[in-house]
PDB file of C-alpha atoms and ligand atoms in Angstrom:
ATOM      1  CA  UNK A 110      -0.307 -28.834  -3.180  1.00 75.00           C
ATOM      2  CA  UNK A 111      -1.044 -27.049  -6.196  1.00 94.00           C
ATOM      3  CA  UNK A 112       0.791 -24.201  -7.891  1.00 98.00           C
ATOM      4  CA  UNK A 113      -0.670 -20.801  -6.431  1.00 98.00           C
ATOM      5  CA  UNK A 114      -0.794 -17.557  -8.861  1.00 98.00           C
ATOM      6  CA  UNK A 115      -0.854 -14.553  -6.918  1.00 98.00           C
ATOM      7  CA  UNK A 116      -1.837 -10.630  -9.285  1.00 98.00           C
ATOM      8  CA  UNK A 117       0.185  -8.410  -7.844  1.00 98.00           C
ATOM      9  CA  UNK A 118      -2.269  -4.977  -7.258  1.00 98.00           C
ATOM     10  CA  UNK A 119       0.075  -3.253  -8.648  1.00 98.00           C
ATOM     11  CA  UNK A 120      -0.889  -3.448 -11.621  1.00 98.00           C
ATOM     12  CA  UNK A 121      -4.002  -2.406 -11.099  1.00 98.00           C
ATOM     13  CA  UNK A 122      -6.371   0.636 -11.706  1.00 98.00           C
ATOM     14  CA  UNK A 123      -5.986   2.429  -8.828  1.00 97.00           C
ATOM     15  CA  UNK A 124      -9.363   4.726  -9.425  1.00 98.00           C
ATOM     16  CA  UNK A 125     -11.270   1.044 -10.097  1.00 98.00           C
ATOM     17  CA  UNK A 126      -9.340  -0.366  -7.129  1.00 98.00           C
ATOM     18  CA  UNK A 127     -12.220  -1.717  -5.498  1.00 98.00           C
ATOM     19  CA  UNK A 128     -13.240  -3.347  -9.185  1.00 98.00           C
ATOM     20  CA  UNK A 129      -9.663  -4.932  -9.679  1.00 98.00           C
ATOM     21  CA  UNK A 130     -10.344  -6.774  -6.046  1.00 98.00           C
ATOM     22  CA  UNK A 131     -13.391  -8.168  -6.615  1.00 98.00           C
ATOM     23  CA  UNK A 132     -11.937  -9.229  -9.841  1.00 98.00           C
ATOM     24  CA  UNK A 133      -9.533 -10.715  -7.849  1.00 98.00           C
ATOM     25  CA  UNK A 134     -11.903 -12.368  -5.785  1.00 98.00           C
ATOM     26  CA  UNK A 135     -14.066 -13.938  -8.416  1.00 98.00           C
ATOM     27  CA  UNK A 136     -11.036 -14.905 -10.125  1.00 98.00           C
ATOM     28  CA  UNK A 137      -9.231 -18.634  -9.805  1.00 98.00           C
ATOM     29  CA  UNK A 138      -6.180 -16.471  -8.226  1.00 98.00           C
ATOM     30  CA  UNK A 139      -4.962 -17.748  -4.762  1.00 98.00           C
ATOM     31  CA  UNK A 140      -2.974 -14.558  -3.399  1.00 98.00           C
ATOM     32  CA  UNK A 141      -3.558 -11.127  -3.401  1.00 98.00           C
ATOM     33  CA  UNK A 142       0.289 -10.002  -3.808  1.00 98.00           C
ATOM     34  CA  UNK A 143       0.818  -6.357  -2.649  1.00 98.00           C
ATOM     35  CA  UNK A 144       3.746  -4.643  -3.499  1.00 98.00           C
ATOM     36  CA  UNK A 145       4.496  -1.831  -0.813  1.00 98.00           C
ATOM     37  CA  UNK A 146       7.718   0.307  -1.489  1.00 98.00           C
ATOM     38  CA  UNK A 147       9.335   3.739   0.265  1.00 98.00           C
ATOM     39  CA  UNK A 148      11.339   5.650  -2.244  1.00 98.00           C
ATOM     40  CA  UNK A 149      14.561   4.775  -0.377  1.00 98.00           C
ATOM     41  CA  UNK A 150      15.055   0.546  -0.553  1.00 98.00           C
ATOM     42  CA  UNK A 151      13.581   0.574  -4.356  1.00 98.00           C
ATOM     43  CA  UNK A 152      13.695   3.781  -6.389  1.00 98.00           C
ATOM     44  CA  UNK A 153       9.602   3.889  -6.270  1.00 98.00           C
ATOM     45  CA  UNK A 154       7.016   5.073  -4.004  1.00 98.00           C
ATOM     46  CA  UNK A 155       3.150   2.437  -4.937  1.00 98.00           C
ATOM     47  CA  UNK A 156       1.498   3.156  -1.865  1.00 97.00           C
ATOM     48  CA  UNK A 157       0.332   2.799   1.873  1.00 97.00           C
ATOM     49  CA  UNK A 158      -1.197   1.769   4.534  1.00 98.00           C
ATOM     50  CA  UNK A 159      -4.963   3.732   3.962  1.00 98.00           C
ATOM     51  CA  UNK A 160      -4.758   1.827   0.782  1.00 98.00           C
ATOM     52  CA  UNK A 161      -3.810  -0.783   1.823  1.00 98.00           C
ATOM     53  CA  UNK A 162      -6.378  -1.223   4.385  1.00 98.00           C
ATOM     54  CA  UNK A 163      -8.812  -0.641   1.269  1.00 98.00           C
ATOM     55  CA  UNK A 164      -7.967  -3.474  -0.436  1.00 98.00           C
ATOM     56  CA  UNK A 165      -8.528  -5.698   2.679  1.00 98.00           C
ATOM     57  CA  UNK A 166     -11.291  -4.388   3.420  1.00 98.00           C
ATOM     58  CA  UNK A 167     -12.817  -5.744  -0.454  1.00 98.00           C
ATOM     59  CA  UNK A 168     -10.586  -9.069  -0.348  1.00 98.00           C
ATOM     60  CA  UNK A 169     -11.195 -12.423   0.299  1.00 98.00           C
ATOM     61  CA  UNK A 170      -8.308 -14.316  -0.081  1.00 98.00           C
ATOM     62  CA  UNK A 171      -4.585 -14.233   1.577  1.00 98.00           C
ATOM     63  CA  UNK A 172      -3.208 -11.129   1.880  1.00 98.00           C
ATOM     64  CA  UNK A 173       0.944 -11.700   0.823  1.00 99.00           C
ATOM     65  CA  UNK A 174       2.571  -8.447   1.426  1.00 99.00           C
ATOM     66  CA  UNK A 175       5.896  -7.662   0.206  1.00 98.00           C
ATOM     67  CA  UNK A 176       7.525  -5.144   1.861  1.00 98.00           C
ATOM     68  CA  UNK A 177      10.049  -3.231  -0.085  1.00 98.00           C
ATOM     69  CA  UNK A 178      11.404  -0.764   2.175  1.00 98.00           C
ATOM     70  CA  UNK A 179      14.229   0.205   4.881  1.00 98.00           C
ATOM     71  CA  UNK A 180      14.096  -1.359   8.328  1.00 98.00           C
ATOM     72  CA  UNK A 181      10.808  -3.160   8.317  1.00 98.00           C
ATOM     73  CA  UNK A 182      10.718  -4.347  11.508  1.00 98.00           C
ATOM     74  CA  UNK A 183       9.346  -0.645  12.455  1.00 98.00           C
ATOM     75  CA  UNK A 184       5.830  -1.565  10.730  1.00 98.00           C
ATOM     76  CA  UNK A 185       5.713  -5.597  11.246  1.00 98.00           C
ATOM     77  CA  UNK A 186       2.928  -4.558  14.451  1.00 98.00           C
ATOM     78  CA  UNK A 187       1.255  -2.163  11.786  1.00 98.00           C
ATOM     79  CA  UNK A 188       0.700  -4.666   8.917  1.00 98.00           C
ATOM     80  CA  UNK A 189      -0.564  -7.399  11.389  1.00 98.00           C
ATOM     81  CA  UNK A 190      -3.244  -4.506  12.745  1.00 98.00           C
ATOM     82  CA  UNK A 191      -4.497  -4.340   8.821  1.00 98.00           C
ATOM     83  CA  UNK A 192      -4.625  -7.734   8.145  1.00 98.00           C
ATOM     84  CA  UNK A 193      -1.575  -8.814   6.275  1.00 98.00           C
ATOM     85  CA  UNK A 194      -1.524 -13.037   6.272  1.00 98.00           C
ATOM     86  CA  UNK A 195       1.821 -12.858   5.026  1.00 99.00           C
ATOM     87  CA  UNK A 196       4.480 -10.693   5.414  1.00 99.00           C
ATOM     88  CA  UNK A 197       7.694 -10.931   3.547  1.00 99.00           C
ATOM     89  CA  UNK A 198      10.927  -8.461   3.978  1.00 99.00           C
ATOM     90  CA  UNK A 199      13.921  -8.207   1.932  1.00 99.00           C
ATOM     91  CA  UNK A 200      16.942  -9.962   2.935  1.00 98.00           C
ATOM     92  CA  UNK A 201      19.132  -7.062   1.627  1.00 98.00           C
ATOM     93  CA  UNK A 202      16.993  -4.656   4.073  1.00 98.00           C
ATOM     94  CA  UNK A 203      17.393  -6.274   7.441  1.00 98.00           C
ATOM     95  CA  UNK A 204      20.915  -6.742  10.119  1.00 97.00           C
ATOM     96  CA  UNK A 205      18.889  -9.090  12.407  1.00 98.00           C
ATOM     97  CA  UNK A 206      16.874 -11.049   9.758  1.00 98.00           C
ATOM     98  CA  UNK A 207      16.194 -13.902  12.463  1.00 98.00           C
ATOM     99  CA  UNK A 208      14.844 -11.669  14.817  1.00 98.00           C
ATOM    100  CA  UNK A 209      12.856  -9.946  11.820  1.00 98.00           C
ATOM    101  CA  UNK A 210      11.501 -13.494  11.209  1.00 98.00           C
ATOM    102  CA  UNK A 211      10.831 -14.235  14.789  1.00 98.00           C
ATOM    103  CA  UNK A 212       8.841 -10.437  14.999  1.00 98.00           C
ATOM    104  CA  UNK A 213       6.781 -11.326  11.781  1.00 99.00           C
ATOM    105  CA  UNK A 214       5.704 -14.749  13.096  1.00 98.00           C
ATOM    106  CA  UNK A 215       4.813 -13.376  16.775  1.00 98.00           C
ATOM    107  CA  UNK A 216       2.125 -11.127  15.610  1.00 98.00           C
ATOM    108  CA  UNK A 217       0.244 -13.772  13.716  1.00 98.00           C
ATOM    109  CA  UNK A 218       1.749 -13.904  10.109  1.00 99.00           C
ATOM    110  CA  UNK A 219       3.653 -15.889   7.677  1.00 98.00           C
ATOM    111  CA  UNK A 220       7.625 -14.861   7.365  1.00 99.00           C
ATOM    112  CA  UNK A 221       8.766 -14.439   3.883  1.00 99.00           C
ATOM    113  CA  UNK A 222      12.200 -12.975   2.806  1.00 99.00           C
ATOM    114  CA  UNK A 223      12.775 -11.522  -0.621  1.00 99.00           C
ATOM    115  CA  UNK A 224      16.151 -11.740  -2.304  1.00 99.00           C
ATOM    116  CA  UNK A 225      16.914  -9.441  -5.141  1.00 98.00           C
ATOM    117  CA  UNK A 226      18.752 -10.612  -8.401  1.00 98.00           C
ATOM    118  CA  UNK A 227      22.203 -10.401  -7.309  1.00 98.00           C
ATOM    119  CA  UNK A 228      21.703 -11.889  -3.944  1.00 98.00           C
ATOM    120  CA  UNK A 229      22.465 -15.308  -3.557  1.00 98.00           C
ATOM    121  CA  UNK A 230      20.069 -17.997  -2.370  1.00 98.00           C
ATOM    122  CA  UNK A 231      22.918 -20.053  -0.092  1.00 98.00           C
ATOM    123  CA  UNK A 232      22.705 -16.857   1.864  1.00 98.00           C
ATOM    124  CA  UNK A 233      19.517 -18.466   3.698  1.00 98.00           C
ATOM    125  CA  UNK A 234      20.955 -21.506   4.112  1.00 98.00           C
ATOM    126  CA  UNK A 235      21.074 -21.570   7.727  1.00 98.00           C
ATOM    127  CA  UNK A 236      17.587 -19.647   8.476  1.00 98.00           C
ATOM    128  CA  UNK A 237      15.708 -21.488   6.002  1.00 98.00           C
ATOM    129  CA  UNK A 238      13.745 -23.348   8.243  1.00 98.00           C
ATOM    130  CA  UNK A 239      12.792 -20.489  10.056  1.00 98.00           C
ATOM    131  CA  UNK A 240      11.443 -18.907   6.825  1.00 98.00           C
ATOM    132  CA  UNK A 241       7.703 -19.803   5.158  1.00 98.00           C
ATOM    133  CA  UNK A 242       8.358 -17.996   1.840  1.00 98.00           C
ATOM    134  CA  UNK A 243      11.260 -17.468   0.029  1.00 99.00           C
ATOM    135  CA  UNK A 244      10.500 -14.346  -2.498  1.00 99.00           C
ATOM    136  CA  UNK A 245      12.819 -14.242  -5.561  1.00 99.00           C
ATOM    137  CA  UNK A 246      12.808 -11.536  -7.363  1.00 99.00           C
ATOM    138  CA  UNK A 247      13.105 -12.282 -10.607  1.00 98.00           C
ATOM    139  CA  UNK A 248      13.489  -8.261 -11.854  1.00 98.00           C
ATOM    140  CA  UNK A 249      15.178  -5.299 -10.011  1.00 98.00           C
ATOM    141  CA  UNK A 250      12.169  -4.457  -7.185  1.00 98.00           C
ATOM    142  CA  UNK A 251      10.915  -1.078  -7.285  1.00 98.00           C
ATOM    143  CA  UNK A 252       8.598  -1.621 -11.273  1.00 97.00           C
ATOM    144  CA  UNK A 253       6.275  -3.661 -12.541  1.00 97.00           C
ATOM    145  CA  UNK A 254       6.351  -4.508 -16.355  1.00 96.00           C
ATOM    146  CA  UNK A 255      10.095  -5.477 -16.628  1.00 98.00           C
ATOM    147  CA  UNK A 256      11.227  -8.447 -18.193  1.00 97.00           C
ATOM    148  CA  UNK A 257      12.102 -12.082 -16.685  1.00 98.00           C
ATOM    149  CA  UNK A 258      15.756 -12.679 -15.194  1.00 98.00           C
ATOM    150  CA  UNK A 259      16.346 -15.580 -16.795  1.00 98.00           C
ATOM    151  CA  UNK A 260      19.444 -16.994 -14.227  1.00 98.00           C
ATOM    152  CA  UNK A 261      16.111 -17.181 -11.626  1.00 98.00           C
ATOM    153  CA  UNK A 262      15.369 -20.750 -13.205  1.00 98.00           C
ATOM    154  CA  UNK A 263      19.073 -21.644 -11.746  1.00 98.00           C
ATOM    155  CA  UNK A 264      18.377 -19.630  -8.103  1.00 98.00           C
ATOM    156  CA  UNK A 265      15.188 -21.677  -7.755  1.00 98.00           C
ATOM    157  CA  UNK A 266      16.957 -25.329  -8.530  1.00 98.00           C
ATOM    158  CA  UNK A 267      19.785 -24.335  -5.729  1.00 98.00           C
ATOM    159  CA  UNK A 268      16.979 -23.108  -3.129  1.00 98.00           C
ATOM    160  CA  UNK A 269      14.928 -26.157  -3.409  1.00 98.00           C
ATOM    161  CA  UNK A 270      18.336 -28.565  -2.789  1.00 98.00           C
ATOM    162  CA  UNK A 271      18.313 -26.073   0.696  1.00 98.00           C
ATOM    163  CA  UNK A 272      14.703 -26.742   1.078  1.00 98.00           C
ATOM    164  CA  UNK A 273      15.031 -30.077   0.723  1.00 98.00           C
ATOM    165  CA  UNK A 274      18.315 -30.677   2.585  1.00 98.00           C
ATOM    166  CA  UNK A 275      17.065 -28.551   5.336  1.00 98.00           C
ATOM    167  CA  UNK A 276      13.673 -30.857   5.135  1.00 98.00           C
ATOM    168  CA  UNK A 277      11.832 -27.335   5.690  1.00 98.00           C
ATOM    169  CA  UNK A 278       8.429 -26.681   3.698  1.00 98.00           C
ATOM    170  CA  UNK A 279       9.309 -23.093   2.966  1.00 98.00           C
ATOM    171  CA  UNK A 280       7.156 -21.962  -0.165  1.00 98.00           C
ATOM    172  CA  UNK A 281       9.155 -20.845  -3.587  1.00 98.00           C
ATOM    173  CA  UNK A 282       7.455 -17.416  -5.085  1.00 99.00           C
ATOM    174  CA  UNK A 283       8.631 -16.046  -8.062  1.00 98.00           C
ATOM    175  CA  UNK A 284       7.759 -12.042  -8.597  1.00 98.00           C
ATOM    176  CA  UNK A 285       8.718 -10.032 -11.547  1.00 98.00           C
ATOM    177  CA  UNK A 286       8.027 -10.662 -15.425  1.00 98.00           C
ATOM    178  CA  UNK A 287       5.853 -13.639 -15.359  1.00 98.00           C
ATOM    179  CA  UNK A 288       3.606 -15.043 -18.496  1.00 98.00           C
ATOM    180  CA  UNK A 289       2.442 -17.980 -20.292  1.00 97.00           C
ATOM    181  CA  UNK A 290       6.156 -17.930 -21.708  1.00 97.00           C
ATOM    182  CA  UNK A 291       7.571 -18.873 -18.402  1.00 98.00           C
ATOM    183  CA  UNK A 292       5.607 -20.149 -15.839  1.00 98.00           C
ATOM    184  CA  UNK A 293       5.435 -23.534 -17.246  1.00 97.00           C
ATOM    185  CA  UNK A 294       9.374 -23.718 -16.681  1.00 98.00           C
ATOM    186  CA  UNK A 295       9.295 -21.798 -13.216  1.00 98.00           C
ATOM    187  CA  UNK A 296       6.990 -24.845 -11.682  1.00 98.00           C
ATOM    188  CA  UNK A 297       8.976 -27.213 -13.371  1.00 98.00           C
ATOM    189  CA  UNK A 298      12.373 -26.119 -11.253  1.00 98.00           C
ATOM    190  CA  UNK A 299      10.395 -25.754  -8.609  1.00 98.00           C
ATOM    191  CA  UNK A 300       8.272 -22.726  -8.493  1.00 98.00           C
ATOM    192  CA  UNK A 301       4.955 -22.981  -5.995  1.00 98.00           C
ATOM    193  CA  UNK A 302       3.861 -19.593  -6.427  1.00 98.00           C
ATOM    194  CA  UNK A 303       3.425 -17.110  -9.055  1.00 98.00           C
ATOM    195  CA  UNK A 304       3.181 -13.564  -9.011  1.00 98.00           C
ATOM    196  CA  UNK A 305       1.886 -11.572 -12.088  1.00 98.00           C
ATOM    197  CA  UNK A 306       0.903  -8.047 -12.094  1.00 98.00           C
ATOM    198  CA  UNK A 307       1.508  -6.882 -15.896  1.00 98.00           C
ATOM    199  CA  UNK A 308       0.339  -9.803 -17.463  1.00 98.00           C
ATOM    200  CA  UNK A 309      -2.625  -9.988 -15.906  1.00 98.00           C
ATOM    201  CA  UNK A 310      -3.954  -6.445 -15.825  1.00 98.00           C
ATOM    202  CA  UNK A 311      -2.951  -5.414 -19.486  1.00 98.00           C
ATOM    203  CA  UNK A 312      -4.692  -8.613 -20.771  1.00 98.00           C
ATOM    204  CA  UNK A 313      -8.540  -7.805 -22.116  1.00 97.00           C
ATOM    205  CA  UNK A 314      -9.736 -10.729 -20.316  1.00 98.00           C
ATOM    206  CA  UNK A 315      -7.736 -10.779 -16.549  1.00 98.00           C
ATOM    207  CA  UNK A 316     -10.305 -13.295 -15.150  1.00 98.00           C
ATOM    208  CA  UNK A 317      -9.710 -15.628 -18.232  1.00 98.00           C
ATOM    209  CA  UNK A 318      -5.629 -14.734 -17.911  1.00 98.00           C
ATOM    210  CA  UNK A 319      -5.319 -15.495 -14.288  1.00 98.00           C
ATOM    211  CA  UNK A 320      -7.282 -19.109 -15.079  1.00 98.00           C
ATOM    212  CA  UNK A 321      -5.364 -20.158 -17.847  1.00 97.00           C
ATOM    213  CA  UNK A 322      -2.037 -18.932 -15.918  1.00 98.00           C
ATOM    214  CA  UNK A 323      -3.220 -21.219 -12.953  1.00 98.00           C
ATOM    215  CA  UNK A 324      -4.010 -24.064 -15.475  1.00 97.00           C
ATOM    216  CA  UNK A 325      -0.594 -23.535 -16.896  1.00 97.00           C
ATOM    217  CA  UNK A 326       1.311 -23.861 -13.410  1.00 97.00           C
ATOM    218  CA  UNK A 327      -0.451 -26.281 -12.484  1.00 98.00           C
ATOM    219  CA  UNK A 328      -0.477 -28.733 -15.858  1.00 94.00           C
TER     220      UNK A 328
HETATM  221  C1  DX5 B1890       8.279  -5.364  -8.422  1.00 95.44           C
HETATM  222  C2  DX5 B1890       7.152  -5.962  -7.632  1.00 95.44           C
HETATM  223  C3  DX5 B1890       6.344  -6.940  -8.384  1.00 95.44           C
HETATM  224  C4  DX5 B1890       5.625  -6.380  -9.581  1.00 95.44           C
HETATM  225  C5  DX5 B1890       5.525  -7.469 -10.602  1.00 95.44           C
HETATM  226  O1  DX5 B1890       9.100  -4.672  -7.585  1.00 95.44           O
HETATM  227  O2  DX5 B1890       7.655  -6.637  -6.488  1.00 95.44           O
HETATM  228  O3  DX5 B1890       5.417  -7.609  -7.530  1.00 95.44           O
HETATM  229  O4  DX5 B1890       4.363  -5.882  -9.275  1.00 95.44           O
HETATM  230  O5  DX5 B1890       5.025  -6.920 -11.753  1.00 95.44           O
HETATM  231  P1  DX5 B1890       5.149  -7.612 -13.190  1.00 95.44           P
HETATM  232  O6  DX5 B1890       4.415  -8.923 -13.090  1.00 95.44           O
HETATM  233  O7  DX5 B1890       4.504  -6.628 -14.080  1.00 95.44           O
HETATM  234  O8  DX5 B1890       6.607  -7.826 -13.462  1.00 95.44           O
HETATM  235 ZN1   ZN B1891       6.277  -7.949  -5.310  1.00 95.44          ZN
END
């Protein structure tokens, strides 16, 4: 499989929103990452479901939503309704994370769990197989534009030895303060998919950034 680079819309120009998608669209991206957060798990508010349902109304590739907020299982039924393809939750925000899993995968969608910084990857040891995306964060959730954790190069080496050992095919995504400077490393260890909001949408060219990112992962 090849290396997948998913712009997170945050980044985006939220009064061209419809622009940024097709953007998207044309674009060699793979995922449309979508970053929604409540105020209360992160310290940031992006945005909701109306807009949400925006976006997938314009898309045409897989929606990966990552849901940074308090007891998600309350709106696993509502992303499914808008069209969410994937639908990860933070580990650090769920009790019953196997039943969260279980929920997500029951109404149609991918599981993926986020971990943030400080949370250790041998945590999902034992419901790795249950789990199609691990998430690691590779910044404190809640901002885009904040620079790469650089210990995430170890995290990813010790989640693909569970991977492996678990002989599960559970995706590694890497989300927070990704460029040219890194990505080459973050496949290396063992990255297979990229997010990149900043990067992409400050660059003058994001069609041209998002190609040469992909060519990058994937050289
Ligand atoms: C941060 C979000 C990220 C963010 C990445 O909480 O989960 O997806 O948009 O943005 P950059 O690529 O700017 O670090
Ligand atoms: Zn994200």
């Amino acid at each position: 499989m090849s290396q997948l680079i998913a712009p997170s819309v945050l980044a985006a120009d939220f009064a061209n929103l419809q622009r940024d998608v097709e953007m998207i669209n044309r674009s060699e991206a793979d995922w449309f990452h979508i970053d929604i957060m409540d105020g209360v798990f992160v310290p940031n508010i992006s945005f909701g479901m109306p807009v949400l349902r925006d976006i997938v109304k314009h898309a045409t590739k897989t929606i990966d939503c990552h849901l940074m907020i308090v007891d998600p299982d309350r709106y696993v039924e509502t992303f499914a309704k808008l069209g969410c393809h994937i639908l990860t939750v933070h580990y650090e925000a769920c009790i019953h994370l196997h039943r969260t899993l279980q929920l997500i995968k029951s109404h149609g969608m991918k599981a993926g769990v986020a971990l943030n910084p400080h949370t250790s990857v041998h945590l999902l040891t034992d419901v790795i197989q249950d789990i199609d995306l691990v998430c690691l964060m590779s910044v404190n959730p809640g901002f885009g534009g904040q620079s790469f954790i650089e210990n995430t190069y170890d995290k990813i080496t010790q989640l693909k030895k569970i991977i492996d050992y678990k002989k599960s095919d559970t995706l590694i995504e890497i989300d927070g303060g990704v460029t040219d400077n890194n990505a080459k490393q973050l496949v290396d260890a063992g990255a297979d998919v990229l997010v990149a909001g900043s990067y992409v949408f400050k660059s003058a060219d994001q069609e041209a950034t998002i190609k040469s990112l992909r060519a990058l992962a994937n050289s």
